[in-house]
mmCIF file of C-alpha atoms in Angstrom:
data_model
loop_
_atom_site.group_PDB
_atom_site.id
_atom_site.type_symbol
_atom_site.label_atom_id
_atom_site.label_comp_id
_atom_site.label_asym_id
_atom_site.label_seq_id
_atom_site.Cartn_x
_atom_site.Cartn_y
_atom_site.Cartn_z
ATOM 1 C CA TYR A 1 89.315 -70.249 -35.514
ATOM 2 C CA ASN A 2 90.236 -72.103 -38.712
ATOM 3 C CA GLY A 3 87.296 -74.395 -39.407
ATOM 4 C CA SER A 4 84.889 -71.902 -40.966
ATOM 5 C CA ILE A 5 83.893 -70.859 -44.446
ATOM 6 C CA MET A 6 85.428 -67.460 -43.751
ATOM 7 C CA ALA A 7 88.767 -69.133 -42.989
ATOM 8 C CA LEU A 8 88.722 -70.548 -46.524
ATOM 9 C CA ARG A 9 87.898 -67.135 -47.952
ATOM 10 C CA ARG A 10 90.801 -65.594 -46.046
ATOM 11 C CA CYS A 11 93.075 -68.054 -47.816
ATOM 12 C CA GLN A 12 91.611 -66.748 -51.076
ATOM 13 C CA GLY A 13 92.424 -63.161 -50.115
ATOM 14 C CA PHE A 14 89.025 -62.058 -48.807
ATOM 15 C CA THR A 15 88.637 -59.887 -45.714
ATOM 16 C CA ARG A 16 85.337 -59.299 -43.948
ATOM 17 C CA TYR A 17 84.411 -55.678 -43.242
ATOM 18 C CA ALA A 18 81.694 -54.156 -41.086
ATOM 19 C CA LEU A 19 80.002 -51.049 -42.449
ATOM 20 C CA SER A 20 77.383 -48.622 -41.165
ATOM 21 C CA LEU A 21 75.073 -46.809 -43.544
ATOM 22 C CA GLN A 22 72.106 -44.471 -43.605
ATOM 23 C CA TYR A 23 69.403 -43.998 -46.205
ATOM 24 C CA HIS A 24 66.086 -42.432 -47.098
ATOM 25 C CA GLY A 25 63.619 -45.255 -47.620
ATOM 26 C CA GLN A 26 61.091 -43.675 -49.970
ATOM 27 C CA TYR A 27 62.894 -44.410 -53.236
ATOM 28 C CA HIS A 28 64.185 -47.869 -52.333
ATOM 29 C CA LEU A 29 62.558 -51.288 -52.605
ATOM 30 C CA GLY A 30 63.372 -52.116 -49.007
ATOM 31 C CA VAL A 31 66.683 -53.611 -47.933
ATOM 32 C CA SER A 32 66.752 -57.173 -49.294
ATOM 33 C CA TYR A 33 68.049 -57.696 -52.828
ATOM 34 C CA GLN A 34 65.225 -58.898 -55.086
ATOM 35 C CA GLY A 35 67.247 -59.949 -58.144
ATOM 36 C CA LEU A 36 67.583 -58.474 -61.630
ATOM 37 C CA GLN A 37 64.052 -59.505 -62.597
ATOM 38 C CA LYS A 38 62.418 -57.535 -59.760
ATOM 39 C CA GLU A 39 64.457 -54.332 -59.551
ATOM 40 C CA ASN A 40 64.964 -51.406 -61.929
ATOM 41 C CA CYS A 41 62.587 -52.898 -64.497
ATOM 42 C CA ILE A 42 58.959 -53.247 -65.543
ATOM 43 C CA ILE A 43 57.261 -56.280 -64.017
ATOM 44 C CA THR A 44 54.375 -57.648 -66.066
ATOM 45 C CA SER A 45 52.022 -59.957 -64.180
ATOM 46 C CA ASN A 46 49.626 -60.295 -67.118
ATOM 47 C CA SER A 47 48.819 -58.481 -70.330
ATOM 48 C CA LYS A 48 47.000 -55.684 -68.486
ATOM 49 C CA ASN A 49 48.861 -55.116 -65.220
ATOM 50 C CA GLU A 50 52.372 -53.687 -65.116
ATOM 51 C CA THR A 51 54.503 -52.470 -62.228
ATOM 52 C CA ASP A 52 57.028 -49.843 -63.267
ATOM 53 C CA LEU A 53 60.109 -50.150 -61.040
ATOM 54 C CA ARG A 54 62.554 -48.416 -63.368
ATOM 55 C CA GLY A 55 65.025 -46.438 -61.315
ATOM 56 C CA LEU A 56 64.110 -48.255 -58.089
ATOM 57 C CA GLN A 57 66.490 -50.665 -56.353
ATOM 58 C CA SER A 58 66.906 -52.275 -52.953
ATOM 59 C CA ILE A 59 69.575 -51.073 -50.538
ATOM 60 C CA GLU A 60 71.504 -54.340 -50.937
ATOM 61 C CA GLY A 61 71.179 -54.107 -54.715
ATOM 62 C CA ARG A 62 72.736 -50.663 -54.784
ATOM 63 C CA LEU A 63 75.526 -51.692 -52.406
ATOM 64 C CA ILE A 64 76.335 -54.751 -54.515
ATOM 65 C CA GLU A 65 76.472 -52.601 -57.655
ATOM 66 C CA ALA A 66 78.736 -50.046 -55.961
ATOM 67 C CA PHE A 67 81.058 -52.769 -54.620
ATOM 68 C CA HIS A 68 81.283 -54.353 -58.078
ATOM 69 C CA ASN A 69 82.331 -51.006 -59.533
ATOM 70 C CA LEU A 70 84.837 -50.474 -56.740
ATOM 71 C CA ALA A 71 86.524 -53.881 -56.489
ATOM 72 C CA GLY A 72 85.184 -55.995 -59.367
ATOM 73 C CA PRO A 73 82.366 -58.587 -59.239
ATOM 74 C CA GLU A 74 84.763 -61.477 -58.659
ATOM 75 C CA ASN A 75 86.225 -59.779 -55.584
ATOM 76 C CA VAL A 76 83.009 -59.168 -53.630
ATOM 77 C CA GLU A 77 80.876 -61.705 -51.758
ATOM 78 C CA ASN A 78 78.191 -61.780 -49.071
ATOM 79 C CA VAL A 79 76.800 -58.271 -48.821
ATOM 80 C CA LYS A 80 74.468 -58.791 -45.851
ATOM 81 C CA ILE A 81 72.605 -56.043 -43.972
ATOM 82 C CA SER A 82 71.835 -56.551 -40.291
ATOM 83 C CA SER A 83 68.310 -55.092 -40.173
ATOM 84 C CA ARG A 84 66.053 -55.674 -43.161
ATOM 85 C CA THR A 85 63.751 -52.676 -43.155
ATOM 86 C CA ASP A 86 60.675 -52.463 -45.393
ATOM 87 C CA ARG A 87 60.169 -50.235 -48.381
ATOM 88 C CA GLY A 88 59.672 -46.661 -47.187
ATOM 89 C CA VAL A 89 61.419 -47.139 -43.822
ATOM 90 C CA HIS A 90 64.422 -44.882 -43.203
ATOM 91 C CA ALA A 91 67.669 -45.581 -41.367
ATOM 92 C CA LEU A 92 69.925 -43.185 -39.507
ATOM 93 C CA ARG A 93 72.306 -46.071 -38.881
ATOM 94 C CA ASN A 94 71.994 -49.587 -40.209
ATOM 95 C CA THR A 95 74.933 -51.994 -40.417
ATOM 96 C CA CYS A 96 76.162 -54.697 -42.760
ATOM 97 C CA HIS A 97 79.103 -56.969 -43.508
ATOM 98 C CA VAL A 98 80.820 -57.813 -46.778
ATOM 99 C CA ASP A 99 83.757 -59.966 -47.911
ATOM 100 C CA VAL A 100 86.150 -58.076 -50.218
ATOM 101 C CA ARG A 101 89.578 -58.643 -51.715
ATOM 102 C CA LYS A 102 91.799 -56.480 -53.896
ATOM 103 C CA ARG A 103 91.496 -56.628 -57.669
ATOM 104 C CA ASN A 104 95.012 -57.983 -58.242
ATOM 105 C CA LEU A 105 95.681 -60.444 -55.433
ATOM 106 C CA SER A 106 99.264 -61.258 -56.516
ATOM 107 C CA ASP A 107 100.259 -57.589 -56.471
ATOM 108 C CA SER A 108 98.687 -57.027 -53.071
ATOM 109 C CA ILE A 109 100.490 -60.062 -51.634
ATOM 110 C CA GLU A 110 103.825 -58.837 -52.982
ATOM 111 C CA GLY A 111 103.106 -55.409 -51.562
ATOM 112 C CA GLY A 112 102.447 -56.934 -48.178
ATOM 113 C CA SER A 113 98.768 -56.016 -47.913
ATOM 114 C CA GLN A 114 95.747 -58.020 -49.049
ATOM 115 C CA CYS A 115 93.245 -55.716 -47.352
ATOM 116 C CA TRP A 116 91.410 -52.601 -48.373
ATOM 117 C CA ASP A 117 91.878 -49.490 -46.285
ATOM 118 C CA PRO A 118 88.473 -48.856 -44.613
ATOM 119 C CA ILE A 119 88.731 -45.152 -45.497
ATOM 120 C CA ARG A 120 89.110 -46.057 -49.169
ATOM 121 C CA ILE A 121 86.047 -48.285 -48.920
ATOM 122 C CA ILE A 122 83.977 -45.424 -47.479
ATOM 123 C CA HIS A 123 85.105 -42.881 -50.070
ATOM 124 C CA GLY A 124 84.965 -45.333 -52.961
ATOM 125 C CA LEU A 125 81.489 -46.627 -52.173
ATOM 126 C CA ASN A 126 80.055 -43.148 -51.647
ATOM 127 C CA TYR A 127 81.570 -42.070 -54.967
ATOM 128 C CA HIS A 128 79.972 -44.945 -56.865
ATOM 129 C CA LEU A 129 76.656 -44.618 -55.004
ATOM 130 C CA CYS A 130 76.473 -40.976 -56.098
ATOM 131 C CA ARG A 131 77.311 -41.863 -59.704
ATOM 132 C CA GLN A 132 74.484 -44.383 -59.914
ATOM 133 C CA SER A 133 72.139 -41.461 -60.637
ATOM 134 C CA LEU A 134 74.039 -40.698 -63.874
ATOM 135 C CA PHE A 135 73.386 -43.939 -65.717
ATOM 136 C CA PHE A 136 69.683 -43.852 -66.531
ATOM 137 C CA PRO A 137 68.583 -43.924 -70.184
ATOM 138 C CA LEU A 138 66.970 -40.690 -71.319
ATOM 139 C CA HIS A 139 63.521 -42.244 -71.696
ATOM 140 C CA TYR A 140 63.698 -43.190 -67.992
ATOM 141 C CA GLN A 141 64.624 -39.648 -67.015
ATOM 142 C CA SER A 142 61.794 -38.173 -69.069
ATOM 143 C CA ARG A 143 59.326 -39.849 -66.713
ATOM 144 C CA GLN A 144 60.422 -37.311 -64.067
ATOM 145 C CA LYS A 145 60.196 -40.022 -61.416
ATOM 146 C CA ILE A 146 63.868 -40.904 -61.133
ATOM 147 C CA PRO A 147 64.788 -40.852 -57.431
ATOM 148 C CA PRO A 148 67.604 -38.615 -56.159
ATOM 149 C CA LYS A 149 70.122 -41.441 -55.852
ATOM 150 C CA ARG A 150 72.919 -38.964 -55.380
ATOM 151 C CA TYR A 151 71.718 -38.100 -51.903
ATOM 152 C CA ASP A 152 69.579 -40.890 -50.440
ATOM 153 C CA LEU A 153 72.185 -43.528 -49.442
ATOM 154 C CA ARG A 154 75.648 -43.161 -47.973
ATOM 155 C CA ILE A 155 78.257 -45.110 -46.046
ATOM 156 C CA ILE A 156 79.058 -43.647 -42.625
ATOM 157 C CA SER A 157 81.872 -45.861 -41.350
ATOM 158 C CA ALA A 158 83.815 -49.041 -42.074
ATOM 159 C CA ALA A 159 86.175 -51.319 -40.164
ATOM 160 C CA LYS A 160 87.603 -54.812 -40.322
ATOM 161 C CA ALA A 161 85.126 -57.192 -38.751
ATOM 162 C CA PRO A 162 86.126 -59.519 -35.899
ATOM 163 C CA PRO A 163 87.121 -62.972 -37.182
ATOM 164 C CA PHE A 164 84.433 -64.796 -35.195
ATOM 165 C CA MET A 165 81.637 -64.438 -32.640
ATOM 166 C CA GLU A 166 80.073 -66.579 -29.945
ATOM 167 C CA ASN A 167 77.348 -68.897 -31.204
ATOM 168 C CA LYS A 168 74.260 -68.124 -29.101
ATOM 169 C CA PHE A 169 72.801 -71.546 -29.967
ATOM 170 C CA TYR A 170 75.848 -73.445 -28.662
ATOM 171 C CA HIS A 171 74.382 -74.141 -25.205
ATOM 172 C CA LEU A 172 70.902 -75.143 -26.388
ATOM 173 C CA SER A 173 69.713 -78.646 -25.608
ATOM 174 C CA PRO A 174 68.451 -80.820 -28.508
ATOM 175 C CA SER A 175 64.837 -80.065 -27.582
ATOM 176 C CA GLU A 176 65.542 -76.316 -27.448
ATOM 177 C CA GLN A 177 67.272 -76.510 -30.824
ATOM 178 C CA GLN A 178 64.204 -78.151 -32.280
ATOM 179 C CA GLN A 179 61.997 -75.391 -30.895
ATOM 180 C CA VAL A 180 64.199 -72.448 -31.908
ATOM 181 C CA LEU A 181 65.971 -73.703 -35.040
ATOM 182 C CA GLN A 182 63.376 -76.238 -36.225
ATOM 183 C CA HIS A 183 66.136 -78.885 -36.387
ATOM 184 C CA GLN A 184 68.671 -80.663 -34.192
ATOM 185 C CA GLN A 185 72.301 -80.278 -35.161
ATOM 186 C CA GLU A 186 75.558 -80.042 -33.254
ATOM 187 C CA GLN A 187 76.400 -76.366 -32.857
ATOM 188 C CA PRO A 188 79.977 -74.993 -32.941
ATOM 189 C CA ARG A 189 81.098 -72.762 -30.094
ATOM 190 C CA HIS A 190 82.153 -69.988 -32.481
ATOM 191 C CA ILE A 191 80.879 -68.902 -35.885
ATOM 192 C CA ASP A 192 81.967 -66.305 -38.441
ATOM 193 C CA TRP A 193 81.166 -62.750 -37.407
ATOM 194 C CA ASN A 194 77.831 -61.785 -38.915
ATOM 195 C CA ALA A 195 76.307 -58.303 -38.878
ATOM 196 C CA ARG A 196 72.783 -59.623 -38.452
ATOM 197 C CA PHE A 197 73.346 -62.237 -35.757
ATOM 198 C CA SER A 198 75.929 -60.252 -33.771
ATOM 199 C CA ALA A 199 73.517 -57.338 -33.244
ATOM 200 C CA THR A 200 72.700 -57.001 -29.548
ATOM 201 C CA LYS A 201 70.335 -54.035 -29.707
ATOM 202 C CA ARG A 202 68.248 -52.328 -32.362
ATOM 203 C CA THR A 203 66.533 -49.005 -31.704
ATOM 204 C CA TYR A 204 63.633 -47.676 -33.759
ATOM 205 C CA VAL A 205 61.889 -44.318 -33.612
ATOM 206 C CA TYR A 206 58.462 -43.759 -35.111
ATOM 207 C CA ARG A 207 57.370 -40.157 -35.736
ATOM 208 C CA MET A 208 53.717 -39.162 -35.812
ATOM 209 C CA ILE A 209 52.400 -35.617 -36.140
ATOM 210 C CA HIS A 210 48.923 -34.815 -34.845
ATOM 211 C CA LEU A 211 47.465 -31.729 -36.524
ATOM 212 C CA PRO A 212 45.007 -29.469 -34.705
ATOM 213 C CA VAL A 213 42.992 -28.936 -37.889
ATOM 214 C CA ALA A 214 42.265 -30.738 -41.151
ATOM 215 C CA THR A 215 45.239 -31.308 -43.444
ATOM 216 C CA GLU A 216 43.616 -29.089 -46.077
ATOM 217 C CA GLU A 217 44.006 -26.131 -43.698
ATOM 218 C CA TYR A 218 47.416 -26.863 -42.193
ATOM 219 C CA ASN A 219 49.791 -29.111 -44.080
ATOM 220 C CA ILE A 220 53.509 -29.753 -43.531
ATOM 221 C CA PRO A 221 55.015 -30.257 -47.002
ATOM 222 C CA PHE A 222 58.436 -31.563 -45.973
ATOM 223 C CA GLU A 223 57.081 -34.177 -43.549
ATOM 224 C CA HIS A 224 54.894 -36.188 -45.931
ATOM 225 C CA ASP A 225 57.558 -38.901 -46.270
ATOM 226 C CA ARG A 226 59.134 -38.621 -42.796
ATOM 227 C CA ALA A 227 56.164 -38.848 -40.436
ATOM 228 C CA TRP A 228 52.668 -40.286 -40.146
ATOM 229 C CA ILE A 229 50.423 -37.215 -40.192
ATOM 230 C CA LEU A 230 47.012 -37.499 -38.543
ATOM 231 C CA ASP A 231 44.567 -34.604 -38.468
ATOM 232 C CA ARG A 232 41.526 -34.067 -36.272
ATOM 233 C CA LYS A 233 39.299 -35.906 -38.752
ATOM 234 C CA SER A 234 41.269 -39.135 -38.487
ATOM 235 C CA THR A 235 41.203 -38.964 -34.689
ATOM 236 C CA GLY A 236 37.465 -38.271 -34.519
ATOM 237 C CA GLY A 237 38.007 -34.641 -33.579
ATOM 238 C CA GLY A 238 39.460 -35.620 -30.235
ATOM 239 C CA GLN A 239 42.848 -35.526 -28.578
ATOM 240 C CA MET A 240 45.482 -38.223 -28.447
ATOM 241 C CA ASN A 241 45.729 -39.725 -24.963
ATOM 242 C CA ILE A 242 49.473 -39.864 -24.343
ATOM 243 C CA LYS A 243 49.162 -41.380 -20.863
ATOM 244 C CA ALA A 244 47.106 -44.282 -22.187
ATOM 245 C CA MET A 245 49.664 -44.950 -24.915
ATOM 246 C CA GLN A 246 52.512 -44.851 -22.403
ATOM 247 C CA GLU A 247 50.722 -47.354 -20.187
ATOM 248 C CA ALA A 248 50.028 -49.641 -23.147
ATOM 249 C CA ALA A 249 53.654 -49.401 -24.307
ATOM 250 C CA SER A 250 54.840 -50.611 -20.897
ATOM 251 C CA TYR A 251 52.891 -53.857 -21.413
ATOM 252 C CA MET A 252 54.800 -54.479 -24.650
ATOM 253 C CA VAL A 253 58.178 -54.698 -22.893
ATOM 254 C CA GLY A 254 59.607 -58.011 -21.747
ATOM 255 C CA ASN A 255 61.963 -60.913 -22.369
ATOM 256 C CA GLY A 256 60.908 -64.111 -24.073
ATOM 257 C CA ILE A 257 57.457 -62.838 -25.037
ATOM 258 C CA ASP A 258 55.495 -64.307 -27.943
ATOM 259 C CA TYR A 259 54.676 -61.399 -30.275
ATOM 260 C CA SER A 260 52.515 -63.331 -32.746
ATOM 261 C CA SER A 261 49.805 -60.656 -32.480
ATOM 262 C CA PHE A 262 52.279 -58.071 -33.800
ATOM 263 C CA ARG A 263 53.937 -60.326 -36.374
ATOM 264 C CA GLY A 264 53.560 -59.765 -40.119
ATOM 265 C CA LYS A 265 51.967 -62.511 -42.179
ATOM 266 C CA SER A 266 55.039 -63.101 -44.360
ATOM 267 C CA CYS A 267 57.444 -63.477 -41.434
ATOM 268 C CA GLN A 268 60.079 -66.143 -42.133
ATOM 269 C CA ARG A 269 61.451 -66.204 -38.610
ATOM 270 C CA SER A 270 61.114 -69.634 -37.011
ATOM 271 C CA SER A 271 60.004 -68.289 -33.619
ATOM 272 C CA PRO A 272 57.826 -65.273 -32.688
ATOM 273 C CA VAL A 273 59.562 -65.003 -29.295
ATOM 274 C CA VAL A 274 61.856 -61.965 -28.964
ATOM 275 C CA ASN A 275 63.025 -59.537 -26.286
ATOM 276 C CA VAL A 276 61.716 -55.955 -26.281
ATOM 277 C CA LEU A 277 64.007 -53.930 -24.025
ATOM 278 C CA SER A 278 62.074 -50.655 -23.911
ATOM 279 C CA ALA A 279 59.053 -48.894 -25.403
ATOM 280 C CA ASP A 280 58.381 -45.224 -24.758
ATOM 281 C CA VAL A 281 55.877 -42.638 -26.009
ATOM 282 C CA SER A 282 56.517 -38.890 -25.761
ATOM 283 C CA CYS A 283 54.701 -35.789 -26.978
ATOM 284 C CA THR A 284 56.137 -32.331 -27.700
ATOM 285 C CA PRO A 285 54.864 -29.262 -29.568
ATOM 286 C CA TYR A 286 55.778 -29.322 -33.237
ATOM 287 C CA TYR A 287 56.357 -26.108 -35.154
ATOM 288 C CA GLY A 288 55.972 -26.513 -38.892
ATOM 289 C CA ASN A 289 59.158 -24.610 -39.736
ATOM 290 C CA TYR A 290 61.411 -26.746 -37.559
ATOM 291 C CA THR A 291 62.181 -30.445 -37.423
ATOM 292 C CA ASP A 292 62.625 -32.313 -34.173
ATOM 293 C CA PHE A 293 65.996 -33.668 -35.351
ATOM 294 C CA ALA A 294 67.401 -30.130 -35.319
ATOM 295 C CA ALA A 295 65.393 -28.910 -32.335
ATOM 296 C CA ALA A 296 68.393 -28.527 -30.026
ATOM 297 C CA ASN A 297 69.919 -25.837 -32.252
ATOM 298 C CA MET A 298 66.859 -24.434 -33.971
ATOM 299 C CA MET A 299 64.488 -23.821 -31.049
ATOM 300 C CA THR A 300 66.557 -20.797 -29.993
ATOM 301 C CA MET A 301 65.466 -19.108 -33.213
ATOM 302 C CA ILE A 302 61.747 -19.281 -32.435
ATOM 303 C CA ASN A 303 60.260 -15.821 -32.033
ATOM 304 C CA ASP A 304 58.750 -14.362 -28.876
ATOM 305 C CA ASP A 305 55.195 -15.219 -29.861
ATOM 306 C CA PHE A 306 56.080 -18.882 -30.166
ATOM 307 C CA SER A 307 57.938 -18.767 -26.866
ATOM 308 C CA GLN A 308 54.982 -17.222 -25.071
ATOM 309 C CA HIS A 309 52.657 -19.832 -26.507
ATOM 310 C CA ASN A 310 55.046 -22.600 -25.469
ATOM 311 C CA LYS A 311 54.849 -21.429 -21.844
ATOM 312 C CA LYS A 312 51.095 -21.946 -21.882
ATOM 313 C CA ILE A 313 51.545 -25.642 -22.557
ATOM 314 C CA THR A 314 51.765 -26.993 -19.031
ATOM 315 C CA SER A 315 52.801 -30.501 -18.152
ATOM 316 C CA SER A 316 49.179 -31.540 -17.743
ATOM 317 C CA GLU A 317 48.245 -30.138 -21.143
ATOM 318 C CA ASN A 318 51.219 -31.886 -22.703
ATOM 319 C CA GLU A 319 49.667 -35.248 -21.849
ATOM 320 C CA SER A 320 47.416 -34.774 -24.867
ATOM 321 C CA SER A 321 47.897 -33.146 -28.230
ATOM 322 C CA SER A 322 45.453 -30.330 -27.475
ATOM 323 C CA VAL A 323 45.789 -27.035 -29.320
ATOM 324 C CA THR A 324 44.376 -23.621 -28.468
ATOM 325 C CA THR A 325 43.019 -21.218 -31.046
ATOM 326 C CA GLY A 326 44.045 -17.645 -31.661
ATOM 327 C CA THR A 327 45.948 -15.410 -34.031
ATOM 328 C CA GLN A 328 49.370 -16.875 -33.233
ATOM 329 C CA PRO A 329 50.895 -19.675 -35.327
ATOM 330 C CA ILE A 330 49.681 -22.784 -33.497
ATOM 331 C CA PRO A 331 51.922 -25.839 -33.332
ATOM 332 C CA ALA A 332 50.896 -29.360 -34.000
ATOM 333 C CA SER A 333 52.031 -32.178 -31.719
ATOM 334 C CA LEU A 334 54.932 -34.486 -32.455
ATOM 335 C CA ILE A 335 54.323 -37.904 -30.913
ATOM 336 C CA THR A 336 57.450 -40.042 -30.832
ATOM 337 C CA PHE A 337 57.488 -43.797 -30.249
ATOM 338 C CA THR A 338 60.923 -45.154 -29.257
ATOM 339 C CA ILE A 339 61.234 -48.942 -29.209
ATOM 340 C CA SER A 340 64.378 -51.028 -28.714
ATOM 341 C CA GLY A 341 65.078 -54.748 -28.599
ATOM 342 C CA ASP A 342 67.681 -57.321 -29.490
ATOM 343 C CA SER A 343 65.638 -58.319 -32.552
ATOM 344 C CA PHE A 344 62.116 -58.017 -33.921
ATOM 345 C CA VAL A 345 59.723 -60.174 -35.893
ATOM 346 C CA TYR A 346 58.548 -59.009 -39.305
ATOM 347 C CA ARG A 347 56.851 -55.578 -39.129
ATOM 348 C CA GLN A 348 56.600 -55.785 -35.354
ATOM 349 C CA VAL A 349 57.392 -52.137 -34.621
ATOM 350 C CA ARG A 350 54.869 -50.785 -37.120
ATOM 351 C CA ASN A 351 52.203 -53.151 -35.799
ATOM 352 C CA MET A 352 52.932 -52.071 -32.227
ATOM 353 C CA VAL A 353 52.674 -48.397 -33.184
ATOM 354 C CA GLY A 354 49.405 -49.012 -35.026
ATOM 355 C CA CYS A 355 47.975 -50.551 -31.864
ATOM 356 C CA LEU A 356 49.232 -47.717 -29.642
ATOM 357 C CA VAL A 357 47.672 -45.099 -31.913
ATOM 358 C CA GLU A 358 44.257 -46.764 -31.680
ATOM 359 C CA ILE A 359 44.639 -46.698 -27.899
ATOM 360 C CA GLY A 360 45.581 -43.021 -28.077
ATOM 361 C CA LYS A 361 42.401 -42.321 -30.035
ATOM 362 C CA GLY A 362 40.376 -43.968 -27.267
ATOM 363 C CA LYS A 363 39.132 -46.827 -29.427
ATOM 364 C CA LEU A 364 40.945 -49.409 -27.278
ATOM 365 C CA GLN A 365 41.975 -49.592 -23.640
ATOM 366 C CA PRO A 366 45.661 -49.928 -22.639
ATOM 367 C CA THR A 367 45.005 -53.378 -21.160
ATOM 368 C CA HIS A 368 43.981 -54.556 -24.632
ATOM 369 C CA VAL A 369 47.707 -55.064 -25.278
ATOM 370 C CA LYS A 370 47.797 -57.768 -22.597
ATOM 371 C CA ASP A 371 44.868 -59.547 -24.247
ATOM 372 C CA LEU A 372 46.555 -59.436 -27.655
ATOM 373 C CA LEU A 373 49.797 -60.891 -26.315
ATOM 374 C CA GLU A 374 47.900 -63.703 -24.611
ATOM 375 C CA LYS A 375 45.728 -64.592 -27.629
ATOM 376 C CA ARG A 376 48.659 -64.534 -30.104
ATOM 377 C CA GLN A 377 46.512 -63.827 -33.163
ATOM 378 C CA ARG A 378 47.483 -61.114 -35.621
ATOM 379 C CA LYS A 379 43.921 -60.759 -36.973
ATOM 380 C CA LEU A 380 42.746 -59.450 -33.588
ATOM 381 C CA ALA A 381 45.222 -56.541 -33.568
ATOM 382 C CA PRO A 382 44.689 -53.109 -35.180
ATOM 383 C CA ALA A 383 46.051 -52.149 -38.582
ATOM 384 C CA MET A 384 49.749 -51.496 -39.111
ATOM 385 C CA ALA A 385 51.221 -47.987 -39.111
ATOM 386 C CA PRO A 386 52.576 -46.752 -42.480
ATOM 387 C CA ALA A 387 56.248 -47.259 -43.265
ATOM 388 C CA HIS A 388 57.400 -43.695 -43.905
ATOM 389 C CA GLY A 389 57.228 -42.623 -40.236
ATOM 390 C CA LEU A 390 59.673 -45.305 -39.076
ATOM 391 C CA PHE A 391 63.401 -44.738 -38.568
ATOM 392 C CA LEU A 392 65.994 -47.334 -37.639
ATOM 393 C CA VAL A 393 68.100 -45.146 -35.361
ATOM 394 C CA ASP A 394 70.928 -47.478 -34.378
ATOM 395 C CA VAL A 395 72.187 -51.062 -34.390
ATOM 396 C CA GLU A 396 74.620 -52.056 -31.641
ATOM 397 C CA HIS A 397 77.031 -54.988 -31.753
ATOM 398 C CA GLY A 398 78.068 -55.453 -28.139
ATOM 399 C CA ASP A 399 81.628 -54.312 -27.477
ATOM 400 C CA PHE A 400 82.440 -53.947 -31.186
ATOM 401 C CA SER A 401 81.844 -50.400 -32.395
ATOM 402 C CA PHE A 402 82.621 -48.971 -35.815
#
């Protein structure tokens, strides 16, 4: 495969790498790089309104900065992340690609290697990502709002990317190209490997905690930025109907469905038609001292009182987030929405969760999802769920794993 832009870059010493990363979304401006005028600065819209973004950067912006420190600005191109999550959304595993070459190309050619060792990329990037927290002017630090950059973004793995991938638009007819791509153009059989377009499956998890009392009486301090917390006031004093949400979620699954009703207004995707592979809703007791991510190891430490109370929660009671009263510590309910697909339109998962929650409250019927999909109007759908409860759990790239 020699007719691509990447083939030219290989002649210039560049090698494309695939990386996986994880991050805490609260202190980032989303994934997409906004430019120097919209990150880590004060944005003034007029003489009265200012937006203070000092200390805040996008995920791509931080990666670009770290790569520049590692290899030099002239030796880094095309830092592209596969899944562009919003501000506040977390990722346990996102992926990206980048083109990198060594600082001194002539020396690397003489030494017989033009490529970076993937292990050095991992260690080098994590080193520079940690050091980004050290370079704030003192008057920034005095604001006491500087995010913990040392801990909230890291590289998990790295590998050389495949040289090319199959072009999924190659077999489209001219009319199909016009519908999907908004233009007609001869498509090559293969294209450069791309982290975004080679992704075959993306899995999201949304965490919601339903409290048995008002938040003033029973708060969970370490979950405020990792889960959507609803108390009995916000649900009208009632219980969340898990069965109704599960039924509604089943209507959201399908191939080639138009998801305009769950599509964000600023979506730049040419078509609202995507494939949702699965959508599941589950409910388990939540104990305020333990997180569900560590439940497998931590639940053995729960005392006898908690264990006895857990036995009282039968399968029928677990269909709703009901809570009994008494002198024992009473758990809240952790409601988990797991949604996977090959791709999603802008803010689709959060819009789907927002709709499912309204159904769980009893304000809408499960069949309302069918009506929304048929009418294809975003204004008819419920409000979107907040960003901080959403986690991108994994991005898969077919047979290529790294």
